[in-house]
Structures are given as C-alpha cells and as structure tokens.
XYZ file of C-alpha atoms in Angstrom:
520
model
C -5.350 -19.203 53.611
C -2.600 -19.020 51.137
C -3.034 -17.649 47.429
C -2.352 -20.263 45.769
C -4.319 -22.546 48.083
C -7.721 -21.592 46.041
C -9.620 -21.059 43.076
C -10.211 -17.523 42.919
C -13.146 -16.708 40.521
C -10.905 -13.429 39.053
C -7.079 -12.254 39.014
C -6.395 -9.273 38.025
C -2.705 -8.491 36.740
C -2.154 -4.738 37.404
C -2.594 -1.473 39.779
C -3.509 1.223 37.732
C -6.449 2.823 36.511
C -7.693 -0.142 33.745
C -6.779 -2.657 36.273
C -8.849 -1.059 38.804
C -11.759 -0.385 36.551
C -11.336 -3.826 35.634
C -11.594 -5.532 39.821
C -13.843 -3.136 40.959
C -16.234 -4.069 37.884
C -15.459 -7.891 38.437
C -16.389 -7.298 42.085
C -19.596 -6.034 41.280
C -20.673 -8.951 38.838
C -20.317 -11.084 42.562
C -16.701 -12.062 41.567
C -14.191 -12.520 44.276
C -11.236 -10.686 43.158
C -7.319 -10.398 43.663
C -5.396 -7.739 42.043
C -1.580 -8.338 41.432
C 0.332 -5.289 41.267
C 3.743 -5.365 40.760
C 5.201 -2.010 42.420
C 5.225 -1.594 45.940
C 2.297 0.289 47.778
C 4.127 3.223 47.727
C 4.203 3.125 43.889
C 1.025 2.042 43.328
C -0.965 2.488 40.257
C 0.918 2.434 37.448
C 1.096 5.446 34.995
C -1.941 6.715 35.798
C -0.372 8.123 39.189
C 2.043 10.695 36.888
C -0.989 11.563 34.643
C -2.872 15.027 35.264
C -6.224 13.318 35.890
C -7.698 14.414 32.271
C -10.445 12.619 30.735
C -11.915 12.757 27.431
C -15.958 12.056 26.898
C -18.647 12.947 25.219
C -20.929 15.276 26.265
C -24.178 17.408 25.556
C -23.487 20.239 27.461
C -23.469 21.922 30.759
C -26.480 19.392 32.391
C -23.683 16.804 31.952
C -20.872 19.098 33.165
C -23.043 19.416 36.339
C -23.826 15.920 36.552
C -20.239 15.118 36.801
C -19.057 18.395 39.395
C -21.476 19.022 41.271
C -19.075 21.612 42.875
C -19.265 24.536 40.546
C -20.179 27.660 42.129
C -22.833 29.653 40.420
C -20.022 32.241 39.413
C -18.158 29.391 37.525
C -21.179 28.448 35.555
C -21.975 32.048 34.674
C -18.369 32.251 33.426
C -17.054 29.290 31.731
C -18.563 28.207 28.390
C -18.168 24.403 28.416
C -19.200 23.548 24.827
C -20.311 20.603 24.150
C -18.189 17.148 22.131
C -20.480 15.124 20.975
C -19.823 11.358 20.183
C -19.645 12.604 16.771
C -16.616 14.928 17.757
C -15.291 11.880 18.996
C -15.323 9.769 16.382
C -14.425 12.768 13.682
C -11.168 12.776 16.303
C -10.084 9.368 16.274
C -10.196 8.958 12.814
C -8.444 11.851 12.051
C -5.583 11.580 14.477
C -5.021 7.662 13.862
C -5.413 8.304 10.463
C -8.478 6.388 9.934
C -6.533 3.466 11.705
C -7.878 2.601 14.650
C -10.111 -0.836 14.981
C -13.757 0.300 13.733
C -15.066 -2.210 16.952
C -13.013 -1.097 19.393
C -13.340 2.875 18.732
C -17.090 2.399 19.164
C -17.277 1.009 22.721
C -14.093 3.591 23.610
C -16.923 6.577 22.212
C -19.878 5.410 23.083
C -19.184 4.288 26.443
C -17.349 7.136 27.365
C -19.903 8.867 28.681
C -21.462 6.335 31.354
C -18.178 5.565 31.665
C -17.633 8.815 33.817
C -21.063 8.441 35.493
C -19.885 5.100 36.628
C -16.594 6.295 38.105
C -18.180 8.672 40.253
C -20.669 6.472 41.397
C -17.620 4.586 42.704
C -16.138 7.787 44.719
C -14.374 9.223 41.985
C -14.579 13.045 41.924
C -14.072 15.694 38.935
C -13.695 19.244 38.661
C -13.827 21.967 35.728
C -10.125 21.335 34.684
C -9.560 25.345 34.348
C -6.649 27.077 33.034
C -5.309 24.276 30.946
C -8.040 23.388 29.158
C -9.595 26.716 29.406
C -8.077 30.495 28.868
C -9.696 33.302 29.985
C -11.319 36.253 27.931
C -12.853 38.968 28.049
C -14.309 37.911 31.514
C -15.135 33.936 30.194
C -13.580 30.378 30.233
C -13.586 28.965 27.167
C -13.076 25.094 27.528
C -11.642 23.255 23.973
C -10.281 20.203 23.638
C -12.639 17.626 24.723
C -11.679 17.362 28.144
C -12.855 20.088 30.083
C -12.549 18.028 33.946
C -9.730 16.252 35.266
C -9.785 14.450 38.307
C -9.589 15.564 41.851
C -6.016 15.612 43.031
C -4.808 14.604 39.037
C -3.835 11.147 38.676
C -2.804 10.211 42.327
C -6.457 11.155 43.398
C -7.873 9.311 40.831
C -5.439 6.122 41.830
C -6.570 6.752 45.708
C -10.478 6.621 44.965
C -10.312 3.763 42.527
C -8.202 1.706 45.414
C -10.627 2.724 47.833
C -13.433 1.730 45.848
C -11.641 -1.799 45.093
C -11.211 -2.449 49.016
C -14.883 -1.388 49.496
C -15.930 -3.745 46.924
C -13.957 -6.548 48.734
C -10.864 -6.872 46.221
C -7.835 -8.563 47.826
C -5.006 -5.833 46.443
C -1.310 -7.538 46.891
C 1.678 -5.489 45.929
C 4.899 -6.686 45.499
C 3.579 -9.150 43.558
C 5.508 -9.624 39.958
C 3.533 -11.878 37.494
C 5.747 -13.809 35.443
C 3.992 -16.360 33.583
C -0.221 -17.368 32.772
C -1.158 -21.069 33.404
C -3.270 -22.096 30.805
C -3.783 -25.141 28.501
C -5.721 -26.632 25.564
C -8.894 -25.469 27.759
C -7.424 -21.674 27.946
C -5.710 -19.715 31.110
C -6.522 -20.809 34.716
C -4.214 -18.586 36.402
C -0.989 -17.243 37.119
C 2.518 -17.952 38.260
C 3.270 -15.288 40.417
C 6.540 -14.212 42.912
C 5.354 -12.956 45.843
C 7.454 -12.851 49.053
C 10.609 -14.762 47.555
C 8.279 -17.586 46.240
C 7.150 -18.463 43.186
C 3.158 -19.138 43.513
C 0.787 -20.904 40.935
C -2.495 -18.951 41.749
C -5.285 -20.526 40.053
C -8.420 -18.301 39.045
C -11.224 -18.649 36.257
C -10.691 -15.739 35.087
C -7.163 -13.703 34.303
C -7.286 -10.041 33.239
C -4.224 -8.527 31.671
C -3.790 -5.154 32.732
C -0.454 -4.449 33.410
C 0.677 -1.318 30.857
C 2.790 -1.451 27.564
C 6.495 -1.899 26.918
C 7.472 1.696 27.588
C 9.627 1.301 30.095
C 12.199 -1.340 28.783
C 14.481 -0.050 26.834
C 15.697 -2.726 25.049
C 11.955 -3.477 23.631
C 11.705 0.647 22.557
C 14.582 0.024 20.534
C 13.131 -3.151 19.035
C 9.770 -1.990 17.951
C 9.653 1.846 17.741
C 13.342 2.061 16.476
C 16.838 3.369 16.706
C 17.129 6.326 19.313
C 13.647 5.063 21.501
C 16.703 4.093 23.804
C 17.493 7.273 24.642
C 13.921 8.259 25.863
C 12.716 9.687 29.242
C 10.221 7.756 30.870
C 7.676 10.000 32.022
C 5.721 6.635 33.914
C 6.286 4.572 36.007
C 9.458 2.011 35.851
C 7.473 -1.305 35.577
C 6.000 -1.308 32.688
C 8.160 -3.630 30.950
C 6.039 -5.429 28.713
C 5.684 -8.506 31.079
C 2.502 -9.392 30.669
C 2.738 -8.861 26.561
C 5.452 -11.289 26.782
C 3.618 -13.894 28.786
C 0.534 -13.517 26.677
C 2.841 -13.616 23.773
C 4.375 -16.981 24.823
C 1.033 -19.154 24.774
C -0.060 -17.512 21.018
C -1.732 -14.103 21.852
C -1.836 -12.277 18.764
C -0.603 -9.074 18.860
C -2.229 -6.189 17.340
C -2.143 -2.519 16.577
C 0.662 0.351 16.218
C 3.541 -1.722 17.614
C 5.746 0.859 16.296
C 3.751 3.582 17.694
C 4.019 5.492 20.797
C 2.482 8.149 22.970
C 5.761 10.636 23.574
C 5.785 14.289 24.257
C 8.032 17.360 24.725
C 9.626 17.069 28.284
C 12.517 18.372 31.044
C 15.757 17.991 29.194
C 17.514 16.660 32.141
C 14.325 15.066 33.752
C 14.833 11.812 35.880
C 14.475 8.385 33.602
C 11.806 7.047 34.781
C 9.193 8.706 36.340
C 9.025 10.728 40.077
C 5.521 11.332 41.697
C 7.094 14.260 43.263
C 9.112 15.631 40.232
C 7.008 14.362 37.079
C 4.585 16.763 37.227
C 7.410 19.648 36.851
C 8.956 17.946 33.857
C 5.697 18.870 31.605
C 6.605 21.161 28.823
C 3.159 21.739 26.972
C 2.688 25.303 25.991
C 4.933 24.777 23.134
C 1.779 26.351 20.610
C 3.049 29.831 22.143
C 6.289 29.249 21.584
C 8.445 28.738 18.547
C 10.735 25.087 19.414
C 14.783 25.161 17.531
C 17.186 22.577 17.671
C 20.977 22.385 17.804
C 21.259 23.814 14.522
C 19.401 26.348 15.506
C 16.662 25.558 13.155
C 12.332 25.030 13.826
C 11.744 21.824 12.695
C 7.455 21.293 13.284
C 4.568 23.548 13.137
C 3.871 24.276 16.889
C 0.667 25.676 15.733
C -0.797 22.906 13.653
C -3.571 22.264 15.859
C -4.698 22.447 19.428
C -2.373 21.232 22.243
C -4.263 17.704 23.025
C -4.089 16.909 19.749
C -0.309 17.064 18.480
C 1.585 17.108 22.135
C 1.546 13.120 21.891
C 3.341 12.849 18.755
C 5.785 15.666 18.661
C 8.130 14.169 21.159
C 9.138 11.486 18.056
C 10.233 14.639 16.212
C 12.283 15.807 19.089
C 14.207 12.487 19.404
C 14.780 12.765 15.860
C 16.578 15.705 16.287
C 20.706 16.193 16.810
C 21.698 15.448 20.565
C 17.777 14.217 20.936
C 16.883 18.008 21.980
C 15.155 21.095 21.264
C 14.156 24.961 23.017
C 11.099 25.785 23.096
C 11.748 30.326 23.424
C 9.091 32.549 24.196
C 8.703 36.256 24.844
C 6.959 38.057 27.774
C 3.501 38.348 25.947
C 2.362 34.455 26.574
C 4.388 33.804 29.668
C 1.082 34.243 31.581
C -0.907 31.821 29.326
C 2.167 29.168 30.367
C 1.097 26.105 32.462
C 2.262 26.147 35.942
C 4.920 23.924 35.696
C 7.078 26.341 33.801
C 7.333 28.052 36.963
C 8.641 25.743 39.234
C 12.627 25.428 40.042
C 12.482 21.897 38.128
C 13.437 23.196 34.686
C 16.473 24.368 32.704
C 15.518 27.631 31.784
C 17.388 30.804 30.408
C 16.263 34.270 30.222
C 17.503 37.237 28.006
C 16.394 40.812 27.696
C 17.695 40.659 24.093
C 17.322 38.119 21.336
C 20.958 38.725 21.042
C 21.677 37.618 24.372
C 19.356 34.733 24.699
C 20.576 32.890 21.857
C 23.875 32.927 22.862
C 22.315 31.322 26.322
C 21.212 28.155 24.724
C 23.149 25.333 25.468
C 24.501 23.217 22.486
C 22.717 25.627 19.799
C 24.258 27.364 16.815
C 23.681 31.388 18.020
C 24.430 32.923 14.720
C 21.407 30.362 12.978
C 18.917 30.874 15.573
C 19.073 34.621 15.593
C 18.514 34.294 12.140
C 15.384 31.609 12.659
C 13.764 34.059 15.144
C 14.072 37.372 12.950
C 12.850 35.138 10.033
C 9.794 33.829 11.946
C 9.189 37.173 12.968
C 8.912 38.689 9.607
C 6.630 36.220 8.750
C 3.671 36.746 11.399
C 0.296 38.215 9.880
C -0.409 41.022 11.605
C -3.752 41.205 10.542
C -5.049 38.170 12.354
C -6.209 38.564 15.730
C -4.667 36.295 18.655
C -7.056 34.012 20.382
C -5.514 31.241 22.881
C -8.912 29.265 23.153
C -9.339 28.370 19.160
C -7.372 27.322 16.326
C -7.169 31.382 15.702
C -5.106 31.337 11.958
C -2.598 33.659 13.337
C -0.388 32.030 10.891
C 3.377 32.867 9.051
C 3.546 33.415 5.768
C 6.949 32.416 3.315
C 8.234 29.768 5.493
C 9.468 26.141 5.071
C 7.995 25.399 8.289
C 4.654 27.581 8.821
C 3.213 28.394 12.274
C -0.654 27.963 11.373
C -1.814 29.560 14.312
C -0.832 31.510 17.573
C 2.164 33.084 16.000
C 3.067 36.339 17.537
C 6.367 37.873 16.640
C 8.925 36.996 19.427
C 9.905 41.034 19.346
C 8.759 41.987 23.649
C 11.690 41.185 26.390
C 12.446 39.267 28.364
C 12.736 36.067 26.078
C 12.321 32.608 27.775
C 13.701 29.354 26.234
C 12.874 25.973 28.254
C 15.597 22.611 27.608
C 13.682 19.419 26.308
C 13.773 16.151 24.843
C 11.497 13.335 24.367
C 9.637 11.723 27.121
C 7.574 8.455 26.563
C 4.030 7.625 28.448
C 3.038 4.890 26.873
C 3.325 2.357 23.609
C 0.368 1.861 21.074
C 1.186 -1.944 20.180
C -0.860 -4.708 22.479
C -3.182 -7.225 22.014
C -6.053 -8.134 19.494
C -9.106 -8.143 21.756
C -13.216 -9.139 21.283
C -15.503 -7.095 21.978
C -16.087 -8.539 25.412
C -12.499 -7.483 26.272
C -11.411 -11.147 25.510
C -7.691 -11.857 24.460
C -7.908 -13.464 20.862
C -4.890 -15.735 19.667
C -3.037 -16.047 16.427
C -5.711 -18.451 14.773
C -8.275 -15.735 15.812
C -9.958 -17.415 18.376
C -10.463 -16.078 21.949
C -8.408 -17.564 24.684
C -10.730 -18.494 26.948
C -10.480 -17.160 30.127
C -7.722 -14.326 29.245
C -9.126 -10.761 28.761
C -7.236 -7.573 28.493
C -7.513 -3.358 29.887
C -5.677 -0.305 29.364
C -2.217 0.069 27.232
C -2.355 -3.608 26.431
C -5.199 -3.369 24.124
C -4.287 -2.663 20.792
C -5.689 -1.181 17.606
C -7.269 1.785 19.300
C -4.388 4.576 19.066
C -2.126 4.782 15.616
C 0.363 7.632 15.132
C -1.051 9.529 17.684
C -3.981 10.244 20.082
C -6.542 12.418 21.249
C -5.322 14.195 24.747
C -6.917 12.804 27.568
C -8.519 9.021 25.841
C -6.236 6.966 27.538
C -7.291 7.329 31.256
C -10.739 6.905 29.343
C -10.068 4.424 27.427
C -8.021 2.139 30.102
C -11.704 2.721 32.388
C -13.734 1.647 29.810
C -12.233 -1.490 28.519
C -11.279 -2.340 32.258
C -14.851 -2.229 33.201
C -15.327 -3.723 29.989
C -12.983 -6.883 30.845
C -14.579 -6.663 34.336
C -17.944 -7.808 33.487
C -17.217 -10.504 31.156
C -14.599 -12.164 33.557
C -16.984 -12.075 36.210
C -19.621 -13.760 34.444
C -17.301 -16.160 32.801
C -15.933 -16.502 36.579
C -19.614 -16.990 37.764
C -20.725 -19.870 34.882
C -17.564 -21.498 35.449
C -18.421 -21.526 39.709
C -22.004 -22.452 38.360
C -20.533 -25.476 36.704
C -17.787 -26.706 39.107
C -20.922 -26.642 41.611
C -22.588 -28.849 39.269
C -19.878 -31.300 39.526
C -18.620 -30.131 36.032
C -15.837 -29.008 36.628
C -12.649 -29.808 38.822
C -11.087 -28.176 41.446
C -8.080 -28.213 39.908
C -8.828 -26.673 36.862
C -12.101 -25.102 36.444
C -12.292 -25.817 32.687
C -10.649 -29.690 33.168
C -7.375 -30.978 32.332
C -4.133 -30.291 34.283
C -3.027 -26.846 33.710
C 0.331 -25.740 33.554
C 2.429 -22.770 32.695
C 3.774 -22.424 29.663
C-alpha cells in the first residue's frame, strides 16, 4: 500500500535522536508510526550522528552510575569518583548559563525527567559507559568525573543513532529516507498530515498526529545571517547539512509561534580549515576543546576571553561567537608540553593545522596570519601574570588564576615557559540554533493566539525557550530524548482518541478531525 493511501495514526518528521525518542515512544502508546527523514540512509540521524554521545542527568550517585553501565569492572569503581548532580545542580545550571532565561515549564520536565529519561533509553537497547578521560582526569591514582555528564554513549553519537533505529524497527516504525517534508496539511480543525517528496513525487500523507522533529536552522546560511547576524555566514557546520529550518518554516506558514533565543546559537571552537558541513568520518577530528589549558590569540596577536572562566561544558558552546567576532573569523589556541597529555584525542590526529616550536620565539613567527612581535609580547605578559602559589588541578575550577590583566585566566593558568609549544588553527563551528517553537507541556505546538495546534507537537532543536546564550554541555542529546518521548506519548494518545472516534463513526476518513484538509 502506498503512503499516502492511509491514515496513519503518527508521522514523525525527522531521523535523529528527538525524532527517534519521539516514534519509538509513539509506538509504544499502540501508535502505528512512519518516520520521515530527509537524508539518505547513509546519513541518517541528523546531528546527533557527529555528537560524542554525552548526556547530561541527574543523579544520586554511584547506585545510579551502575544502574546505567552495568559494565564497570570492580577496578573502575574503586577508582573513579563519580560525584553525584543532583536535580538541584541542574536547575542551579540552567539558570545560570541561560541567564535565568530559559521557560520555567519547560526546564522542569528537561530536569526532572532526565533521569528516567536514561533508564528508558536503555531499556530500549541503548548502552552507556563511564565517559573517561574527557569528563574525567586522572590523579593521584583516581578519576574524578565533573561536569554533569560522566557517560556517553556506546560508540558516541553513531551508536546511539544505530540503537535508537533499531529500537524504532523493533517497535514496528516504518523509517523512509529520502523523504523531504515540505509542507503540513492542516486546517481550521489543526494538522492532518504532511506533503511530502518522496521518489520524485510529491505525496499528501495523512496522519492524526504530526511531530516536528527535524533540527534548527543551522545549516542554511542565509537564515544564520538573518537571525544570529552579520558574519553567522561564514560559520562551519559541525552537523549535518539538512538542517535547514524546513520544518520551522512550514510550521511558521500556518501561525506557529515562534519562541526562544532566535538569535542564539550553540557554536564552539573548531578545525580552521574543517569541511562546511559536517563529515562522520572527519567531524570528530575537527573538535578543539581543551582550550582551558591553553591560552587562545587572534590575528592581532591579542587573548580576547578568559579560557579559564569555568569548566569546559559550560563555556565551549558560547565561545565560538567570540571567535567569529574576531579579524579573519580565527584564533590559536598555543600550549606548552606540560598539558599536552591532558589534550583530548583529537588533537592528535593528522586532521588539524598545527605548528610546533621549541622556542616562543619561533612559534610565533609559525602562526599563520598573526602579528609575531604582539603575541610574543601577549605570551610573556600572561606569563608574568600566573600565581605561582596556587596549585594546578585539571578536575576543578582550581583558581590558578593571572593577576594584572585586561583579560584574566581564572583558573588553569600555567606559565607557557616548557618547550615544545603547540598552537592549533580555529574558527567557529555551529551545532545547533536556540530559536524554535513555543510548545505545551504535552510537547504540543502552540500558535500565535496561544492556542495549541491540534495535532502538531514538536522534539529536539525545534523547541524553544529551553537554551538562551548558552548551554550546559551534554543537555541537548538529553533534552531532544526527553521532549521526543515527551511528544511521543501525547501524539499517540491523541492518535488513539482520534482512531477511537473515527471507529465511532465520528470522524471521516478523510480527515480524522472533519473538514477537507489542505496544505497551506
């Protein structure tokens, strides 16, 4: 039978990890579900395929850690000192980084569900593992995890695409790729499908129940420019190339209202000369985020942020606006031979535009597009300016700090002063956009007279009003699997009354809500 020769009870617009949450949870409220992803199969899943797999949660403790990995070896419990982040850490986190911004409603659920959340993923085949030596250093014999996100997913974000698909097949989804959603159906009575070109046809595929989750506008350049600003057209994109902002648009067009940090954008340090968009076999390489042992110039030679302000997860997704800010939309980030061992793995690989110097002298005169003369002068300035007194700790905000500067380093700053001296090329690479939709708290799209569309719901980076400014490392896997399984259940019990009632001869086959639809 022929897609658009049904009613299907849900449709699900998407292939990543929200859409996913979002099928498989429709699936299991009895739903009969097809998931529309754009990308072929060999692109699959969205963003969340060039992600690391991290996840943020709440947690007690080690019982939960265990609950989670049930892998751990003895030896790695008797050396790694998980912590605990409660939802209380949470909250303090959100508020802080989004500057008390983010939607009061919609930060709850994102906490408080984070959690069961996790438990629910790997119920559905999802594995995790201690995510060690990036969000844990070792001392003096111990892992110390920080952060809030001490496991990442088996196999990063391609093994957390694989099990999610898996679980979506087991669960009886119908997955179709190559399928590019251009419009919603919908009338007076709300959405009852989509318009769809699949094949070299364009196909009206009716449902009960449409779920948006389809990513932001990060990868269309001409939309970057128009809501984040002058320069966002000269970004990497460190995703994948089809998030355009499609279904925004189309959501958009019949009155959605649009909500949160339009403006706003997850971006981040990243490979100079990395590809555009992103590369499942390159991305990972093009990760530059050790920068807190490092001191970052531009072309003038100059620092221009505090790499030490705080802990990696929680300034790495806002310092790539500064970069783009900068002259020639580039920076160094220069280190010396005392942290290269703390350095994430990808600073290693043959994917990076790297010089190395055994003298200050000669490195500066290595970096491309760089005023030597003012950099020597930035290094031997930062240098003098190091408290010696302060211990150096990698696992804590240590207060290893400079003293005299414009620009402090408030923590991990060790003079540059042991050869050789690394410097690594970058620019600004963005993941995703803040702006999206204003959603209920059953996931449901609202419009601009702040009523909910019926049947329309919304996952992942087309929810807005959750991240401002910035974010917490690791929240948006979690948060696109929460409000996925979030928009899950309430389309498949909206998809389930509405069967109930088309049963009852309430309804039409045409339209389960009545009327004629039509797109829009």
């Amino acid at each position: 039978m022929s897609l658009d020769a049904t009613v299907h009870d849900v449709v699900v617009v998407g292939g990543g990890n929200a859409a996913l949450c979002a099928a498989i949870s429709a699936a299991q409220q009895g739903s009969k579900v097809l998931l529309l992803e754009r990308a072929p199969f060999e692109h699959r899943g969205g963003n969340s395929t060039y992600t690391d797999g991290k996840v943020r949660f709440a947690y007690e403790g080690l019982d939960d850690i265990l609950a989670l990995s049930h892998d751990l070896t003895p030896d790695e419990v008797a050396t790694s000192d998980f912590g605990s982040y409660t939802e209380s850490d949470f909250f303090d986190d959100m508020a802080r980084i989004t500057q008390h911004r983010t939607d009061p409603d919609l930060c709850e659920i994102l906490v408080r569900q984070s959690n069961s959340v996790m438990r629910w993923l790997k119920d559905n085949g999802v594995k995790f593992m201690p995510n060690y030596g990036r969000q844990a250093y070792k001392s003096n014999g111990r892992f110390t995890f920080w952060g809030g996100a001490p496991l990442a997913t088996y196999g990063g974000g391609p093994g957390l695409v694989e099990a999610l698909y898996k679980a979506a097949e087991d669960q009886g989804v119908t997955v179709v790729y190559e399928a590019w959603v251009r419009d919603l159906i919908h009338d007076v009575h709300g959405v009852t499908g989509v318009v769809a070109r699949i094949g070299g046809a364009m196909l009206r595929i009716r449902a009960r129940a449409v779920i948006l989750a389809c990513g932001g506008f990060e990868a269309n350049a001409e939309w970057r420019t128009k809501y984040l600003g002058k320069g966002w057209d000269m970004a990497k994109v460190r995703g994948t190339k089809y998030n355009t902002g499609d279904g925004l648009a189309m959501a958009l067009r019949i009155g959605a209202q649009p909500y949160g940090h339009w403006s706003g954008c997850h971006a981040v340090g990243w490979e100079r000369y990395a590809t555009d968009f992103g590369d499942p076999d390159l991305t990972p390489h093009f990760q530059r985020h050790s920068y807190t042992f490092s001191i970052m110039v531009n072309g003038n030679g100059e620092r221009f942020l505090d790499e030490g302000a705080d802990i990696r997860n929680f300034t790495y997704a806002k310092y790539g606006h500064l970069i783009l800010e900068q002259p020639g939309q580039f920076a160094w980030q220069i280190y010396d031979d005392k942290v290269t061992h703390l350095l994430l793995d990808e600073y290693r690989t043959r994917h990076v535009t790297r010089v190395k110097a055994d003298t200050l002298e000669e490195l500066v005169q290595k970096l491309d597009d760089v005023d030597p003369d003012q950099c020597l002068r930035t290094i031997q300035d930062f240098n003098a300016a190091v408290d010696p007194d302060v211990p150096f700790d990698p696992n804590v905000k240590d207060g290893k700090r400079t003293r005299g500067l414009p620009i402090p380093k408030s923590n991990w700053a060790l003079p540059l002063d042991t050869p050789p001296f690394h410097a690594y090329a970058i620019t600004c690479g963005v993941t995703f956009t803040f702006g999206g939709l204003r959603i209920t708290t059953d996931g449901q799209v609202v419009d601009t007279n702040h009523e909910p569309i019926a049947g329309l719901y919304a996952a992942g980076e087309m929810v807005g009003g959750i991240f401002y400014f910035n974010y917490p490392g690791a929240s948006g896997l979690t948060s696109g699997a929460v409000f996925g399984r979030l928009a899950g259940q309430s389309a498949g019990l909206t998809a389930r009354a509405a069967h109930r009632a088309a049963q009852a001869g309430q309804g039409q086959a045409a339209d389960p809500r009545g009327g004629d639809a039509h797109a829009q």
